[in-house]
Structure formats: structure tokens, C-alpha cells
């Protein structure tokens, strides 16, 4: 082991996406030395690499941003209900420049390993440039949806055209007039299919299992609306931060079967015509993800819509999900209509699974070679802990995170891990489910509270300044997450990225706190600001 340097830095943050940028912002005035590294060449994280055609956030623009800078909230421009990828990237770069955060950042620097050095209370961190850093606080902010999931299909290397994963779309990839195959129909697949269909020669959607997707109802915003938002930001954030999902609208407390069938239909129509995937779940009814009968009725409503829109009944059949409406909901901008185009076809992978990739096609089990120029893998992510487990992280007694999480990831409040002192995960495993930006902000606030408390204890009574969640608190938090999941139909879906079942060999289990942003914030702030419950005394 390399010797401890005379002066370790205070804070090392890994990741320059929303999480890392927000954490650097939050810690910047505490008088601590700080560095932020990222393997990518610039700011942006997931929004730097997910540049596939059609990439946008389906969280509404007014709340897909940090809540902290009141003046910036009022003055920064945005023009539509949803932000496209280039706008989100521009916003992040703007935020970094505005708050002079770039001076902390070092790019093209990948984290390779991090090890807690017991005798000196520092993390020894090795990176791809050959450097070794020592830091008192090690803060991975490596993204929940960041490590790509590549399917194991024989013949990948033989393909003579181009293959890309949506999350690493090459800037020079032009799909115009090409024969495209898209594997996967989650949020990424839905967006890319809808966006490129009109200018490709042919598009074949390889669908293993269709999901429900709802109209996003994207539209330009009016100056009147923007003025209203600007004047009400304080109330907007107060409401959002106390809400369940944090998407900036009031969630319903109306049970589905408390209104008559005619009125239910009207309310669902309203959601179809004005809402989006997320609003559909919680805006007009409170029990769509908790009451199985309500959920079934909503599924029937969406299935009827698909039948009405998709003219070819065979295509409609292949697009209709046969499961609960209980995944992270998807919004679309004309997805079902896209399948009315003659150049768009569907291969149902349940009927004819993919056998191999050949030099010019995807060959399915019926022997058909689907001839393609470009294969787009919209196959999702090794989500949540994927990036953390890609590197070697070792805590107390040299125990690795991989071994510690062999049966699934653990945390206290989505941010702290027992046995990994002074390692703070921005929106780590078992963080809160909902709008990811307020989820990230909440985790950042807990972390900053903890750092402040440690620094103050160090100064006031010579504490070593080591923040450590107890094993008891970690297992208590795990149980709380289990309990919250039991009340939700989400827990019935075992093959989504939320449960880990989308990646072969990954342990399936609860990976988020489904109890709501409001209660998450309350518990985390109470523990890190007031009670210090769940932490080893400082
Ligand atoms: P995803 O929801 O996990 O979808 C992956 C798709 O790939 C599924 O259709 C899956 O089919 C398919 N797939 C995976 N492996 C396959 C294989 N071996 N053969 C055939 N098909 C395979 O991933 P995603 O679409 O990237 O979305 C993930 C999350 O990212 C979203 O839930 C959302 O949180 C975020 N996201 C958000 C937006 C937005 O608008 N805000 C946009 C993009 C992504 P099976 O279901 O059969 O496994």
C-alpha cells in the first residue's frame, strides 16, 4: 500500500452528472478541499452519453432541475413541457459555470478502486490516469441508470454493420435511409423508435415483452404559464418535497372505485389527453399501484387505446402488454401511431426468440434473417448498484462491496453503508423512488449534513470525523424498504431494472424506497441533522 500523503484532500466525488455536480455545489462553501473526477470527457453523466435520437426527460421541465438557486430558476430559459437531451446537458454545463464548479473537476479519469485505510481514516483511491488520491470523504455519484446492459447474443462480433447501445450512441451515427433493428421497448426503445421511424428505410422492433406507454402530451409552454411557475417556485418545491413521487403536481387521494364507471372513464381520458406516464399513475387516483382491481381496469383502458390506434390487429396484439401497469411508467410522443407506418414491423421474441447475429442480420428461431444495417440495443441498464460494483471498493477490514452486497445491495437511507465509513453514495441503492432530481437532492442534503456534523465534531471535541452507519440501522432501513414495497404492485414485477431481474445472475430484490419522497426527506433530515439515529456516535 502506498504511504499516506501528508495532507489528504477532504472530499473526492466520482461522477459529473446531476449527482456529482449537485454534491460539489452543496459542499463548495464549507472550506473543504475537493476534487471531482469523471471517466467521461466533460460534464453531464448520463446526459452526455444518452444522445440517441429522441432522448428526453419525461419529468416536466419546471422540476427537472436543481431547486437550490432561486434566481436561476426564474431566469434560465426552457420552452417546452419536457427537456430534450441537448437542453439538459446545456443546463448542467450552465449550472457548473454559474457556480464555478469546473475548477474542482478532472475528466477522462476513471475510478478503478477505493480502499478504506483504517489507521489513517482516509480512502485510498486509484484512477485510470495512474494517479492515487487520498481523501477523507469518498462520494460516489455514479448514477442509477448508467452501466449499460448488453444482451448475450451469439455472433455480435460478426455483424458487418454498426451496433450501438442507446446509452452510448455515437455522435456520427446516421440512421437516415438505413435498415434498423431496435432490440428493447422500455423508455429508451420507445423514444428512439418513435423518433427515427419516419426517416429510416425500415425499422424492425424486436419486442420480447411490451410495456404500457402513455402519451406525453408534449407542447410548448406559454409565457403566462412560465410567469406563474416563476412566481410560485417556493410553493412548488414545498409541495413537491413533501409529496410521494416529487413530480410537481398534487397526487390524488381518490380511490379508483369511489367514483362511478362513467366518471372513471372521463378521468382516464383526461389523463390520456393531458397527462403522461407518471401522472397516469397517481394524478387522478390514489390506488392504481396498490389495488389490483383498479390496476386491471387501467390496463384494460390502455389496451383498448392500443387497439384503437394500431390499425393492423396483428401488430396491436404484439404491442399489448399482458402484465400489471406497475413499472416505472413510460411516456411517448406517438409510439403506437408509429406502428401504422408500412416501414415499421414487429418481431415478437416470445414467439420467435433471437438465435444469433449474423454478418448482416438478426436471425430468429423461425430461421428468418432480418437484414439490417444498424442494430440498436435499447436493452437498458445494470441499474442501481451496477456502476458501484464495476470497481473494487473495500471498506473496513478490507471487506469488498461486492462480497457485502452478494445477495443484493444495502444502505442506510440510500446514502450510507455500514462498514464503509465516510463513503457516501449520492442516490445509492435503496434511495427513494420518484423524480430522480429531488431524490438526488435529498441524498445530497443528508450527505452534506453528515459532513458538516463530522467537521464540527472534529473541531469542537477532537472527534476523528468518521461517519458510519450502524449495521442495525442498515438492516432496519432494508426492512422499511421491504415493507413499503409490499404495499405496492411494483413488487410483483420481478424482471425490471427496479428489482434487478432484468440482468441475468443479478440478485432480485427491493432496490428503492417506495414509501415516498416526503417521508424519505423527513427521516433522512431528522437522522443527519437532529438525532444522529442510525450512526455510530462521532
Ligand atoms: P428498460 O426499461 O430496462 O428496457 C429494456 C428493454 O430491453 C426491455 O424491453 C427488455 O425486454 C429489452 N431487453 C433486454 N434484454 C433483452 C434481450 N436479451 N433480448 C431482447 N430484449 C431485451 O431500459 P430503458 O428503456 O433504457 O429504460 C430504463 C429506465 O431509464 C427507465 O425506466 C427510466 O427510468 C430511464 N429512462 C427514462 C427516460 C425518460 O424519458 N425519462 C428515457 C429513457 C430511459 P424485457 O422487458 O423482456 O426484459
mmCIF file of C-alpha atoms in Angstrom, residues 134-516:
data_model
loop_
_atom_site.group_PDB
_atom_site.id
_atom_site.type_symbol
_atom_site.label_atom_id
_atom_site.label_comp_id
_atom_site.label_asym_id
_atom_site.label_seq_id
_atom_site.Cartn_x
_atom_site.Cartn_y
_atom_site.Cartn_z
ATOM 1 C CA UNK A 134 -6.261 10.042 -0.608
ATOM 2 C CA UNK A 135 -9.490 11.553 0.582
ATOM 3 C CA UNK A 136 -11.258 11.783 3.913
ATOM 4 C CA UNK A 137 -14.706 11.619 2.335
ATOM 5 C CA UNK A 138 -15.268 9.398 -0.698
ATOM 6 C CA UNK A 139 -18.510 10.225 -2.507
ATOM 7 C CA UNK A 140 -19.529 8.039 -5.434
ATOM 8 C CA UNK A 141 -22.214 9.754 -7.517
ATOM 9 C CA UNK A 142 -22.061 7.274 -10.335
ATOM 10 C CA UNK A 143 -25.666 7.161 -11.453
ATOM 11 C CA UNK A 144 -28.511 4.743 -11.024
ATOM 12 C CA UNK A 145 -29.033 4.184 -14.747
ATOM 13 C CA UNK A 146 -25.560 4.359 -16.122
ATOM 14 C CA UNK A 147 -23.941 0.968 -16.672
ATOM 15 C CA UNK A 148 -25.306 -0.431 -19.940
ATOM 16 C CA UNK A 149 -26.884 -3.877 -20.065
ATOM 17 C CA UNK A 150 -25.645 -5.744 -23.146
ATOM 18 C CA UNK A 151 -27.584 -8.884 -24.027
ATOM 19 C CA UNK A 152 -25.558 -12.063 -24.512
ATOM 20 C CA UNK A 153 -26.405 -12.884 -28.117
ATOM 21 C CA UNK A 154 -24.052 -15.078 -30.135
ATOM 22 C CA UNK A 155 -22.479 -13.536 -33.224
ATOM 23 C CA UNK A 156 -22.103 -9.906 -32.065
ATOM 24 C CA UNK A 157 -18.589 -9.623 -33.469
ATOM 25 C CA UNK A 158 -19.611 -10.976 -36.846
ATOM 26 C CA UNK A 159 -22.002 -8.125 -37.641
ATOM 27 C CA UNK A 160 -20.690 -6.004 -40.521
ATOM 28 C CA UNK A 161 -22.995 -3.042 -39.904
ATOM 29 C CA UNK A 162 -22.987 -0.965 -36.742
ATOM 30 C CA UNK A 163 -24.255 -1.947 -33.321
ATOM 31 C CA UNK A 164 -24.913 0.637 -30.647
ATOM 32 C CA UNK A 165 -26.445 0.726 -27.210
ATOM 33 C CA UNK A 166 -28.815 3.676 -26.759
ATOM 34 C CA UNK A 167 -26.839 4.885 -23.747
ATOM 35 C CA UNK A 168 -23.629 5.163 -25.787
ATOM 36 C CA UNK A 169 -24.985 6.420 -29.086
ATOM 37 C CA UNK A 170 -22.082 7.548 -31.303
ATOM 38 C CA UNK A 171 -22.300 11.194 -32.402
ATOM 39 C CA UNK A 172 -21.639 10.240 -36.042
ATOM 40 C CA UNK A 173 -24.288 7.535 -36.344
ATOM 41 C CA UNK A 174 -26.756 8.483 -39.073
ATOM 42 C CA UNK A 175 -29.796 6.256 -39.429
ATOM 43 C CA UNK A 176 -31.251 8.021 -42.465
ATOM 44 C CA UNK A 177 -32.488 5.556 -45.098
ATOM 45 C CA UNK A 178 -30.943 2.625 -43.255
ATOM 46 C CA UNK A 179 -32.483 -0.695 -42.219
ATOM 47 C CA UNK A 180 -32.663 -0.520 -38.439
ATOM 48 C CA UNK A 181 -33.373 -3.171 -35.832
ATOM 49 C CA UNK A 182 -34.240 -1.988 -32.325
ATOM 50 C CA UNK A 183 -33.989 -4.501 -29.504
ATOM 51 C CA UNK A 184 -35.960 -3.445 -26.441
ATOM 52 C CA UNK A 185 -39.036 -1.347 -25.867
ATOM 53 C CA UNK A 186 -38.563 0.354 -22.489
ATOM 54 C CA UNK A 187 -38.419 4.154 -22.250
ATOM 55 C CA UNK A 188 -35.261 4.316 -24.414
ATOM 56 C CA UNK A 189 -36.615 1.976 -27.103
ATOM 57 C CA UNK A 190 -39.962 3.778 -27.221
ATOM 58 C CA UNK A 191 -38.243 7.136 -27.690
ATOM 59 C CA UNK A 192 -35.784 6.019 -30.342
ATOM 60 C CA UNK A 193 -38.374 4.031 -32.323
ATOM 61 C CA UNK A 194 -40.819 6.945 -32.357
ATOM 62 C CA UNK A 195 -38.146 9.439 -33.324
ATOM 63 C CA UNK A 196 -36.384 7.651 -36.177
ATOM 64 C CA UNK A 197 -39.174 5.701 -37.897
ATOM 65 C CA UNK A 198 -40.031 8.418 -40.405
ATOM 66 C CA UNK A 199 -36.563 8.746 -41.837
ATOM 67 C CA UNK A 200 -35.221 5.224 -41.890
ATOM 68 C CA UNK A 201 -35.687 2.767 -44.726
ATOM 69 C CA UNK A 202 -37.150 0.137 -42.424
ATOM 70 C CA UNK A 203 -37.461 -0.327 -38.699
ATOM 71 C CA UNK A 204 -37.886 -3.711 -37.080
ATOM 72 C CA UNK A 205 -38.814 -3.612 -33.405
ATOM 73 C CA UNK A 206 -37.713 -6.801 -31.643
ATOM 74 C CA UNK A 207 -40.081 -6.956 -28.705
ATOM 75 C CA UNK A 208 -39.718 -9.582 -26.019
ATOM 76 C CA UNK A 209 -42.330 -8.157 -23.824
ATOM 77 C CA UNK A 210 -44.248 -4.936 -24.417
ATOM 78 C CA UNK A 211 -44.783 -2.312 -21.715
ATOM 79 C CA UNK A 212 -47.604 0.185 -21.208
ATOM 80 C CA UNK A 213 -46.785 3.612 -22.524
ATOM 81 C CA UNK A 214 -48.853 6.786 -22.266
ATOM 82 C CA UNK A 215 -48.945 9.965 -24.357
ATOM 83 C CA UNK A 216 -46.523 12.585 -23.039
ATOM 84 C CA UNK A 217 -48.685 15.426 -24.377
ATOM 85 C CA UNK A 218 -45.590 17.468 -25.015
ATOM 86 C CA UNK A 219 -46.207 21.056 -26.072
ATOM 87 C CA UNK A 220 -44.615 24.488 -25.994
ATOM 88 C CA UNK A 221 -45.204 26.366 -22.780
ATOM 89 C CA UNK A 222 -46.917 29.735 -22.799
ATOM 90 C CA UNK A 223 -45.405 32.903 -21.304
ATOM 91 C CA UNK A 224 -48.347 33.016 -18.879
ATOM 92 C CA UNK A 225 -47.526 29.547 -17.590
ATOM 93 C CA UNK A 226 -43.831 30.390 -17.214
ATOM 94 C CA UNK A 227 -44.693 33.539 -15.275
ATOM 95 C CA UNK A 228 -46.962 31.534 -12.995
ATOM 96 C CA UNK A 229 -44.218 28.960 -12.382
ATOM 97 C CA UNK A 230 -41.667 31.691 -11.661
ATOM 98 C CA UNK A 231 -43.969 33.333 -9.159
ATOM 99 C CA UNK A 232 -44.785 30.072 -7.375
ATOM 100 C CA UNK A 233 -41.485 28.235 -7.178
ATOM 101 C CA UNK A 234 -41.398 28.365 -3.384
ATOM 102 C CA UNK A 235 -44.774 26.678 -3.145
ATOM 103 C CA UNK A 236 -43.925 24.270 -5.968
ATOM 104 C CA UNK A 237 -40.823 22.970 -4.190
ATOM 105 C CA UNK A 238 -42.529 22.852 -0.801
ATOM 106 C CA UNK A 239 -45.350 20.740 -2.241
ATOM 107 C CA UNK A 240 -43.004 18.563 -4.293
ATOM 108 C CA UNK A 241 -40.613 17.829 -1.453
ATOM 109 C CA UNK A 242 -43.453 16.686 0.796
ATOM 110 C CA UNK A 243 -45.133 14.619 -1.912
ATOM 111 C CA UNK A 244 -44.935 10.916 -2.737
ATOM 112 C CA UNK A 245 -43.241 10.933 -6.130
ATOM 113 C CA UNK A 246 -41.950 14.500 -6.434
ATOM 114 C CA UNK A 247 -43.101 15.306 -9.936
ATOM 115 C CA UNK A 248 -44.557 18.710 -9.190
ATOM 116 C CA UNK A 249 -48.289 18.055 -9.152
ATOM 117 C CA UNK A 250 -50.722 17.199 -6.435
ATOM 118 C CA UNK A 251 -51.219 13.462 -6.121
ATOM 119 C CA UNK A 252 -54.772 12.255 -5.787
ATOM 120 C CA UNK A 253 -56.336 10.837 -2.662
ATOM 121 C CA UNK A 254 -59.332 9.492 -4.623
ATOM 122 C CA UNK A 255 -59.713 5.666 -4.640
ATOM 123 C CA UNK A 256 -60.456 4.300 -8.117
ATOM 124 C CA UNK A 257 -63.711 2.593 -7.198
ATOM 125 C CA UNK A 258 -65.006 5.546 -5.199
ATOM 126 C CA UNK A 259 -66.349 7.093 -8.414
ATOM 127 C CA UNK A 260 -68.819 5.612 -10.886
ATOM 128 C CA UNK A 261 -67.600 3.901 -14.078
ATOM 129 C CA UNK A 262 -68.580 6.816 -16.340
ATOM 130 C CA UNK A 263 -66.616 9.327 -14.288
ATOM 131 C CA UNK A 264 -63.650 6.935 -14.055
ATOM 132 C CA UNK A 265 -63.563 6.707 -17.820
ATOM 133 C CA UNK A 266 -63.672 10.529 -18.097
ATOM 134 C CA UNK A 267 -60.783 10.870 -15.676
ATOM 135 C CA UNK A 268 -58.709 8.275 -17.528
ATOM 136 C CA UNK A 269 -59.485 10.059 -20.816
ATOM 137 C CA UNK A 270 -58.310 13.301 -19.253
ATOM 138 C CA UNK A 271 -55.041 11.643 -18.218
ATOM 139 C CA UNK A 272 -54.624 10.210 -21.710
ATOM 140 C CA UNK A 273 -55.181 13.619 -23.334
ATOM 141 C CA UNK A 274 -53.325 15.845 -20.852
ATOM 142 C CA UNK A 275 -51.145 13.705 -18.622
ATOM 143 C CA UNK A 276 -48.118 11.486 -19.094
ATOM 144 C CA UNK A 277 -46.950 8.107 -17.800
ATOM 145 C CA UNK A 278 -46.261 9.341 -14.302
ATOM 146 C CA UNK A 279 -49.386 11.460 -13.973
ATOM 147 C CA UNK A 280 -51.388 8.457 -15.196
ATOM 148 C CA UNK A 281 -50.291 6.505 -12.155
ATOM 149 C CA UNK A 282 -51.000 8.983 -9.395
ATOM 150 C CA UNK A 283 -52.689 12.192 -10.504
ATOM 151 C CA UNK A 284 -56.385 11.253 -10.589
ATOM 152 C CA UNK A 285 -56.453 8.110 -8.466
ATOM 153 C CA UNK A 286 -54.502 7.127 -5.370
ATOM 154 C CA UNK A 287 -54.602 3.339 -5.625
ATOM 155 C CA UNK A 288 -53.637 2.330 -9.157
ATOM 156 C CA UNK A 289 -50.363 0.871 -7.889
ATOM 157 C CA UNK A 290 -51.838 -0.619 -4.744
ATOM 158 C CA UNK A 291 -55.267 -2.014 -5.711
ATOM 159 C CA UNK A 292 -55.048 -4.940 -8.142
ATOM 160 C CA UNK A 293 -58.593 -4.432 -9.478
ATOM 161 C CA UNK A 294 -58.020 -0.740 -10.104
ATOM 162 C CA UNK A 295 -54.775 -1.600 -11.829
ATOM 163 C CA UNK A 296 -56.529 -4.196 -14.028
ATOM 164 C CA UNK A 297 -59.136 -1.633 -15.075
ATOM 165 C CA UNK A 298 -56.431 0.829 -16.061
ATOM 166 C CA UNK A 299 -54.613 -1.882 -18.028
ATOM 167 C CA UNK A 300 -57.859 -2.597 -19.908
ATOM 168 C CA UNK A 301 -58.248 1.106 -20.700
ATOM 169 C CA UNK A 302 -54.727 1.314 -22.170
ATOM 170 C CA UNK A 303 -55.182 -1.943 -24.089
ATOM 171 C CA UNK A 304 -58.357 -0.555 -25.685
ATOM 172 C CA UNK A 305 -56.449 2.565 -26.710
ATOM 173 C CA UNK A 306 -53.720 0.486 -28.350
ATOM 174 C CA UNK A 307 -56.372 -1.446 -30.289
ATOM 175 C CA UNK A 308 -57.975 1.825 -31.405
ATOM 176 C CA UNK A 309 -54.706 3.398 -32.562
ATOM 177 C CA UNK A 310 -52.861 0.491 -34.163
ATOM 178 C CA UNK A 311 -54.722 -0.426 -37.341
ATOM 179 C CA UNK A 312 -53.030 -3.763 -38.007
ATOM 180 C CA UNK A 313 -54.551 -6.140 -35.460
ATOM 181 C CA UNK A 314 -51.515 -8.409 -35.562
ATOM 182 C CA UNK A 315 -49.218 -5.515 -34.675
ATOM 183 C CA UNK A 316 -51.651 -4.410 -31.965
ATOM 184 C CA UNK A 317 -51.596 -7.898 -30.469
ATOM 185 C CA UNK A 318 -47.792 -7.804 -30.296
ATOM 186 C CA UNK A 319 -47.831 -4.386 -28.644
ATOM 187 C CA UNK A 320 -50.361 -5.150 -25.940
ATOM 188 C CA UNK A 321 -48.794 -5.868 -22.564
ATOM 189 C CA UNK A 322 -50.006 -8.809 -20.603
ATOM 190 C CA UNK A 323 -48.907 -7.723 -17.156
ATOM 191 C CA UNK A 324 -49.679 -5.163 -14.481
ATOM 192 C CA UNK A 325 -49.175 -1.449 -15.021
ATOM 193 C CA UNK A 326 -46.506 -1.462 -12.309
ATOM 194 C CA UNK A 327 -43.143 -0.453 -13.701
ATOM 195 C CA UNK A 328 -41.597 2.970 -13.881
ATOM 196 C CA UNK A 329 -44.223 4.275 -16.360
ATOM 197 C CA UNK A 330 -43.211 5.270 -19.886
ATOM 198 C CA UNK A 331 -44.350 8.366 -21.774
ATOM 199 C CA UNK A 332 -44.370 8.564 -25.553
ATOM 200 C CA UNK A 333 -44.751 11.030 -28.338
ATOM 201 C CA UNK A 334 -46.725 8.959 -30.882
ATOM 202 C CA UNK A 335 -45.274 5.489 -30.264
ATOM 203 C CA UNK A 336 -48.345 3.439 -31.097
ATOM 204 C CA UNK A 337 -49.107 5.578 -34.170
ATOM 205 C CA UNK A 338 -45.580 4.824 -35.423
ATOM 206 C CA UNK A 339 -46.593 1.197 -35.939
ATOM 207 C CA UNK A 340 -49.146 2.264 -38.565
ATOM 208 C CA UNK A 341 -46.222 3.090 -40.852
ATOM 209 C CA UNK A 342 -45.544 0.498 -43.515
ATOM 210 C CA UNK A 343 -41.796 0.600 -42.922
ATOM 211 C CA UNK A 344 -42.220 -0.396 -39.253
ATOM 212 C CA UNK A 345 -42.649 -4.035 -38.294
ATOM 213 C CA UNK A 346 -42.546 -6.083 -35.098
ATOM 214 C CA UNK A 347 -40.864 -9.355 -34.300
ATOM 215 C CA UNK A 348 -42.407 -10.945 -31.213
ATOM 216 C CA UNK A 349 -39.451 -12.509 -29.423
ATOM 217 C CA UNK A 350 -41.675 -14.680 -27.265
ATOM 218 C CA UNK A 351 -42.827 -16.462 -30.423
ATOM 219 C CA UNK A 352 -39.515 -16.343 -32.261
ATOM 220 C CA UNK A 353 -36.561 -15.611 -29.951
ATOM 221 C CA UNK A 354 -33.295 -14.226 -31.268
ATOM 222 C CA UNK A 355 -30.894 -17.060 -32.113
ATOM 223 C CA UNK A 356 -27.869 -15.146 -33.323
ATOM 224 C CA UNK A 357 -26.484 -12.101 -35.005
ATOM 225 C CA UNK A 358 -25.083 -12.856 -38.461
ATOM 226 C CA UNK A 359 -22.880 -10.566 -40.572
ATOM 227 C CA UNK A 360 -25.943 -8.758 -41.958
ATOM 228 C CA UNK A 361 -28.947 -9.736 -39.839
ATOM 229 C CA UNK A 362 -30.581 -10.839 -36.657
ATOM 230 C CA UNK A 363 -31.667 -14.434 -37.096
ATOM 231 C CA UNK A 364 -34.678 -15.579 -35.123
ATOM 232 C CA UNK A 365 -35.745 -19.075 -34.082
ATOM 233 C CA UNK A 366 -38.057 -19.493 -37.101
ATOM 234 C CA UNK A 367 -34.979 -19.262 -39.343
ATOM 235 C CA UNK A 368 -35.766 -15.751 -40.614
ATOM 236 C CA UNK A 369 -32.769 -13.497 -41.152
ATOM 237 C CA UNK A 370 -33.918 -9.918 -40.552
ATOM 238 C CA UNK A 371 -31.497 -7.996 -42.754
ATOM 239 C CA UNK A 372 -30.172 -4.866 -41.047
ATOM 240 C CA UNK A 373 -27.625 -2.074 -41.465
ATOM 241 C CA UNK A 374 -27.726 -0.925 -37.836
ATOM 242 C CA UNK A 375 -28.686 -2.737 -34.623
ATOM 243 C CA UNK A 376 -29.817 -0.511 -31.762
ATOM 244 C CA UNK A 377 -29.677 -2.113 -28.334
ATOM 245 C CA UNK A 378 -32.268 -0.359 -26.218
ATOM 246 C CA UNK A 379 -31.714 -3.056 -23.633
ATOM 247 C CA UNK A 380 -31.480 -0.914 -20.537
ATOM 248 C CA UNK A 381 -29.085 -0.876 -17.624
ATOM 249 C CA UNK A 382 -27.363 -2.892 -14.960
ATOM 250 C CA UNK A 383 -29.073 -0.369 -12.748
ATOM 251 C CA UNK A 384 -28.696 0.981 -9.222
ATOM 252 C CA UNK A 385 -25.546 -0.779 -7.913
ATOM 253 C CA UNK A 386 -24.161 -1.671 -11.382
ATOM 254 C CA UNK A 387 -21.559 1.086 -11.541
ATOM 255 C CA UNK A 388 -20.547 0.783 -7.885
ATOM 256 C CA UNK A 389 -19.795 -2.911 -8.295
ATOM 257 C CA UNK A 390 -17.842 -2.377 -11.512
ATOM 258 C CA UNK A 391 -14.915 -1.094 -9.437
ATOM 259 C CA UNK A 392 -13.157 -2.526 -6.405
ATOM 260 C CA UNK A 393 -14.394 -0.801 -3.294
ATOM 261 C CA UNK A 394 -13.207 -2.171 0.046
ATOM 262 C CA UNK A 395 -14.286 -0.899 3.463
ATOM 263 C CA UNK A 396 -13.355 -1.875 7.000
ATOM 264 C CA UNK A 397 -11.153 -4.982 7.307
ATOM 265 C CA UNK A 398 -10.687 -4.915 3.543
ATOM 266 C CA UNK A 399 -14.196 -6.257 3.024
ATOM 267 C CA UNK A 400 -15.310 -5.640 -0.536
ATOM 268 C CA UNK A 401 -18.581 -4.074 -1.526
ATOM 269 C CA UNK A 402 -19.085 -6.946 -3.973
ATOM 270 C CA UNK A 403 -18.988 -9.521 -1.164
ATOM 271 C CA UNK A 404 -21.009 -7.336 1.166
ATOM 272 C CA UNK A 405 -23.737 -6.987 -1.450
ATOM 273 C CA UNK A 406 -23.556 -10.536 -2.809
ATOM 274 C CA UNK A 407 -27.236 -11.049 -2.008
ATOM 275 C CA UNK A 408 -28.290 -7.581 -3.079
ATOM 276 C CA UNK A 409 -27.253 -4.021 -2.293
ATOM 277 C CA UNK A 410 -27.825 -2.462 1.131
ATOM 278 C CA UNK A 411 -27.717 1.027 2.532
ATOM 279 C CA UNK A 412 -28.934 3.276 5.264
ATOM 280 C CA UNK A 413 -31.150 5.999 3.758
ATOM 281 C CA UNK A 414 -29.839 5.278 0.261
ATOM 282 C CA UNK A 415 -26.664 7.182 1.114
ATOM 283 C CA UNK A 416 -24.619 5.410 3.818
ATOM 284 C CA UNK A 417 -23.267 1.855 4.018
ATOM 285 C CA UNK A 418 -22.366 0.059 7.263
ATOM 286 C CA UNK A 419 -18.710 -0.996 7.235
ATOM 287 C CA UNK A 420 -17.829 1.695 4.695
ATOM 288 C CA UNK A 421 -17.027 4.724 6.847
ATOM 289 C CA UNK A 422 -17.022 8.142 5.222
ATOM 290 C CA UNK A 423 -18.261 6.647 1.946
ATOM 291 C CA UNK A 424 -21.423 8.461 0.943
ATOM 292 C CA UNK A 425 -23.439 7.340 -2.073
ATOM 293 C CA UNK A 426 -25.421 10.012 -3.865
ATOM 294 C CA UNK A 427 -28.805 8.388 -4.527
ATOM 295 C CA UNK A 428 -27.389 4.936 -3.912
ATOM 296 C CA UNK A 429 -29.263 1.624 -3.540
ATOM 297 C CA UNK A 430 -32.495 1.903 -1.556
ATOM 298 C CA UNK A 431 -32.723 5.585 -2.229
ATOM 299 C CA UNK A 432 -36.190 6.937 -2.827
ATOM 300 C CA UNK A 433 -38.198 6.124 -5.971
ATOM 301 C CA UNK A 434 -39.647 9.121 -7.797
ATOM 302 C CA UNK A 435 -38.430 12.167 -9.712
ATOM 303 C CA UNK A 436 -34.716 11.498 -9.703
ATOM 304 C CA UNK A 437 -33.565 15.103 -9.278
ATOM 305 C CA UNK A 438 -35.288 15.696 -5.912
ATOM 306 C CA UNK A 439 -34.236 12.164 -4.931
ATOM 307 C CA UNK A 440 -30.635 13.108 -5.662
ATOM 308 C CA UNK A 441 -31.039 16.440 -3.838
ATOM 309 C CA UNK A 442 -32.389 14.696 -0.741
ATOM 310 C CA UNK A 443 -29.450 12.287 -0.650
ATOM 311 C CA UNK A 444 -27.011 15.177 -1.189
ATOM 312 C CA UNK A 445 -28.581 17.068 1.694
ATOM 313 C CA UNK A 446 -28.220 14.069 4.030
ATOM 314 C CA UNK A 447 -24.581 13.698 2.979
ATOM 315 C CA UNK A 448 -23.811 17.382 3.426
ATOM 316 C CA UNK A 449 -25.482 17.355 6.854
ATOM 317 C CA UNK A 450 -23.327 14.386 7.826
ATOM 318 C CA UNK A 451 -20.119 16.042 6.618
ATOM 319 C CA UNK A 452 -20.968 19.256 8.466
ATOM 320 C CA UNK A 453 -21.688 17.348 11.628
ATOM 321 C CA UNK A 454 -18.414 15.410 11.374
ATOM 322 C CA UNK A 455 -16.413 18.561 10.700
ATOM 323 C CA UNK A 456 -17.975 20.336 13.617
ATOM 324 C CA UNK A 457 -17.373 17.354 15.965
ATOM 325 C CA UNK A 458 -13.759 17.296 14.831
ATOM 326 C CA UNK A 459 -13.307 20.957 15.551
ATOM 327 C CA UNK A 460 -15.216 21.076 18.814
ATOM 328 C CA UNK A 461 -14.119 17.914 20.598
ATOM 329 C CA UNK A 462 -11.351 16.383 18.550
ATOM 330 C CA UNK A 463 -13.521 13.658 17.008
ATOM 331 C CA UNK A 464 -11.875 11.646 14.208
ATOM 332 C CA UNK A 465 -14.688 12.824 11.989
ATOM 333 C CA UNK A 466 -15.681 9.354 10.837
ATOM 334 C CA UNK A 467 -19.333 8.973 9.828
ATOM 335 C CA UNK A 468 -20.527 5.422 9.953
ATOM 336 C CA UNK A 469 -23.983 3.908 9.698
ATOM 337 C CA UNK A 470 -24.617 1.039 12.089
ATOM 338 C CA UNK A 471 -25.398 -2.464 10.778
ATOM 339 C CA UNK A 472 -28.625 -2.309 12.745
ATOM 340 C CA UNK A 473 -29.690 0.909 11.019
ATOM 341 C CA UNK A 474 -28.839 -0.552 7.640
ATOM 342 C CA UNK A 475 -30.895 -3.670 8.206
ATOM 343 C CA UNK A 476 -33.720 -1.578 9.692
ATOM 344 C CA UNK A 477 -33.727 0.569 6.551
ATOM 345 C CA UNK A 478 -33.755 -2.566 4.398
ATOM 346 C CA UNK A 479 -36.841 -3.790 6.260
ATOM 347 C CA UNK A 480 -38.520 -0.417 5.838
ATOM 348 C CA UNK A 481 -37.903 -0.643 2.091
ATOM 349 C CA UNK A 482 -39.341 -4.181 2.041
ATOM 350 C CA UNK A 483 -42.425 -3.045 3.928
ATOM 351 C CA UNK A 484 -43.013 -0.119 1.582
ATOM 352 C CA UNK A 485 -42.622 -2.418 -1.440
ATOM 353 C CA UNK A 486 -45.122 -4.917 -0.027
ATOM 354 C CA UNK A 487 -47.798 -2.274 -0.239
ATOM 355 C CA UNK A 488 -47.107 -1.697 -3.925
ATOM 356 C CA UNK A 489 -47.895 -3.738 -7.024
ATOM 357 C CA UNK A 490 -44.413 -2.769 -8.258
ATOM 358 C CA UNK A 491 -43.077 -5.609 -6.122
ATOM 359 C CA UNK A 492 -44.956 -8.148 -8.294
ATOM 360 C CA UNK A 493 -42.808 -7.238 -11.305
ATOM 361 C CA UNK A 494 -39.632 -9.228 -10.838
ATOM 362 C CA UNK A 495 -37.850 -8.639 -14.145
ATOM 363 C CA UNK A 496 -37.482 -4.854 -14.190
ATOM 364 C CA UNK A 497 -34.363 -2.794 -13.505
ATOM 365 C CA UNK A 498 -36.017 -1.698 -10.244
ATOM 366 C CA UNK A 499 -35.820 -5.255 -8.907
ATOM 367 C CA UNK A 500 -32.597 -6.251 -10.685
ATOM 368 C CA UNK A 501 -34.327 -9.084 -12.564
ATOM 369 C CA UNK A 502 -33.570 -7.513 -15.956
ATOM 370 C CA UNK A 503 -29.927 -8.620 -15.734
ATOM 371 C CA UNK A 504 -29.214 -12.360 -15.643
ATOM 372 C CA UNK A 505 -27.482 -13.538 -12.439
ATOM 373 C CA UNK A 506 -28.260 -10.354 -10.527
ATOM 374 C CA UNK A 507 -29.988 -10.950 -7.180
ATOM 375 C CA UNK A 508 -33.626 -9.941 -7.398
ATOM 376 C CA UNK A 509 -34.917 -7.744 -4.606
ATOM 377 C CA UNK A 510 -36.110 -4.356 -3.466
ATOM 378 C CA UNK A 511 -33.729 -1.659 -4.677
ATOM 379 C CA UNK A 512 -35.606 1.539 -3.890
ATOM 380 C CA UNK A 513 -37.615 3.024 -1.077
ATOM 381 C CA UNK A 514 -41.210 3.139 -2.325
ATOM 382 C CA UNK A 515 -42.523 4.989 0.709
ATOM 383 C CA UNK A 516 -42.421 8.431 -0.879
#
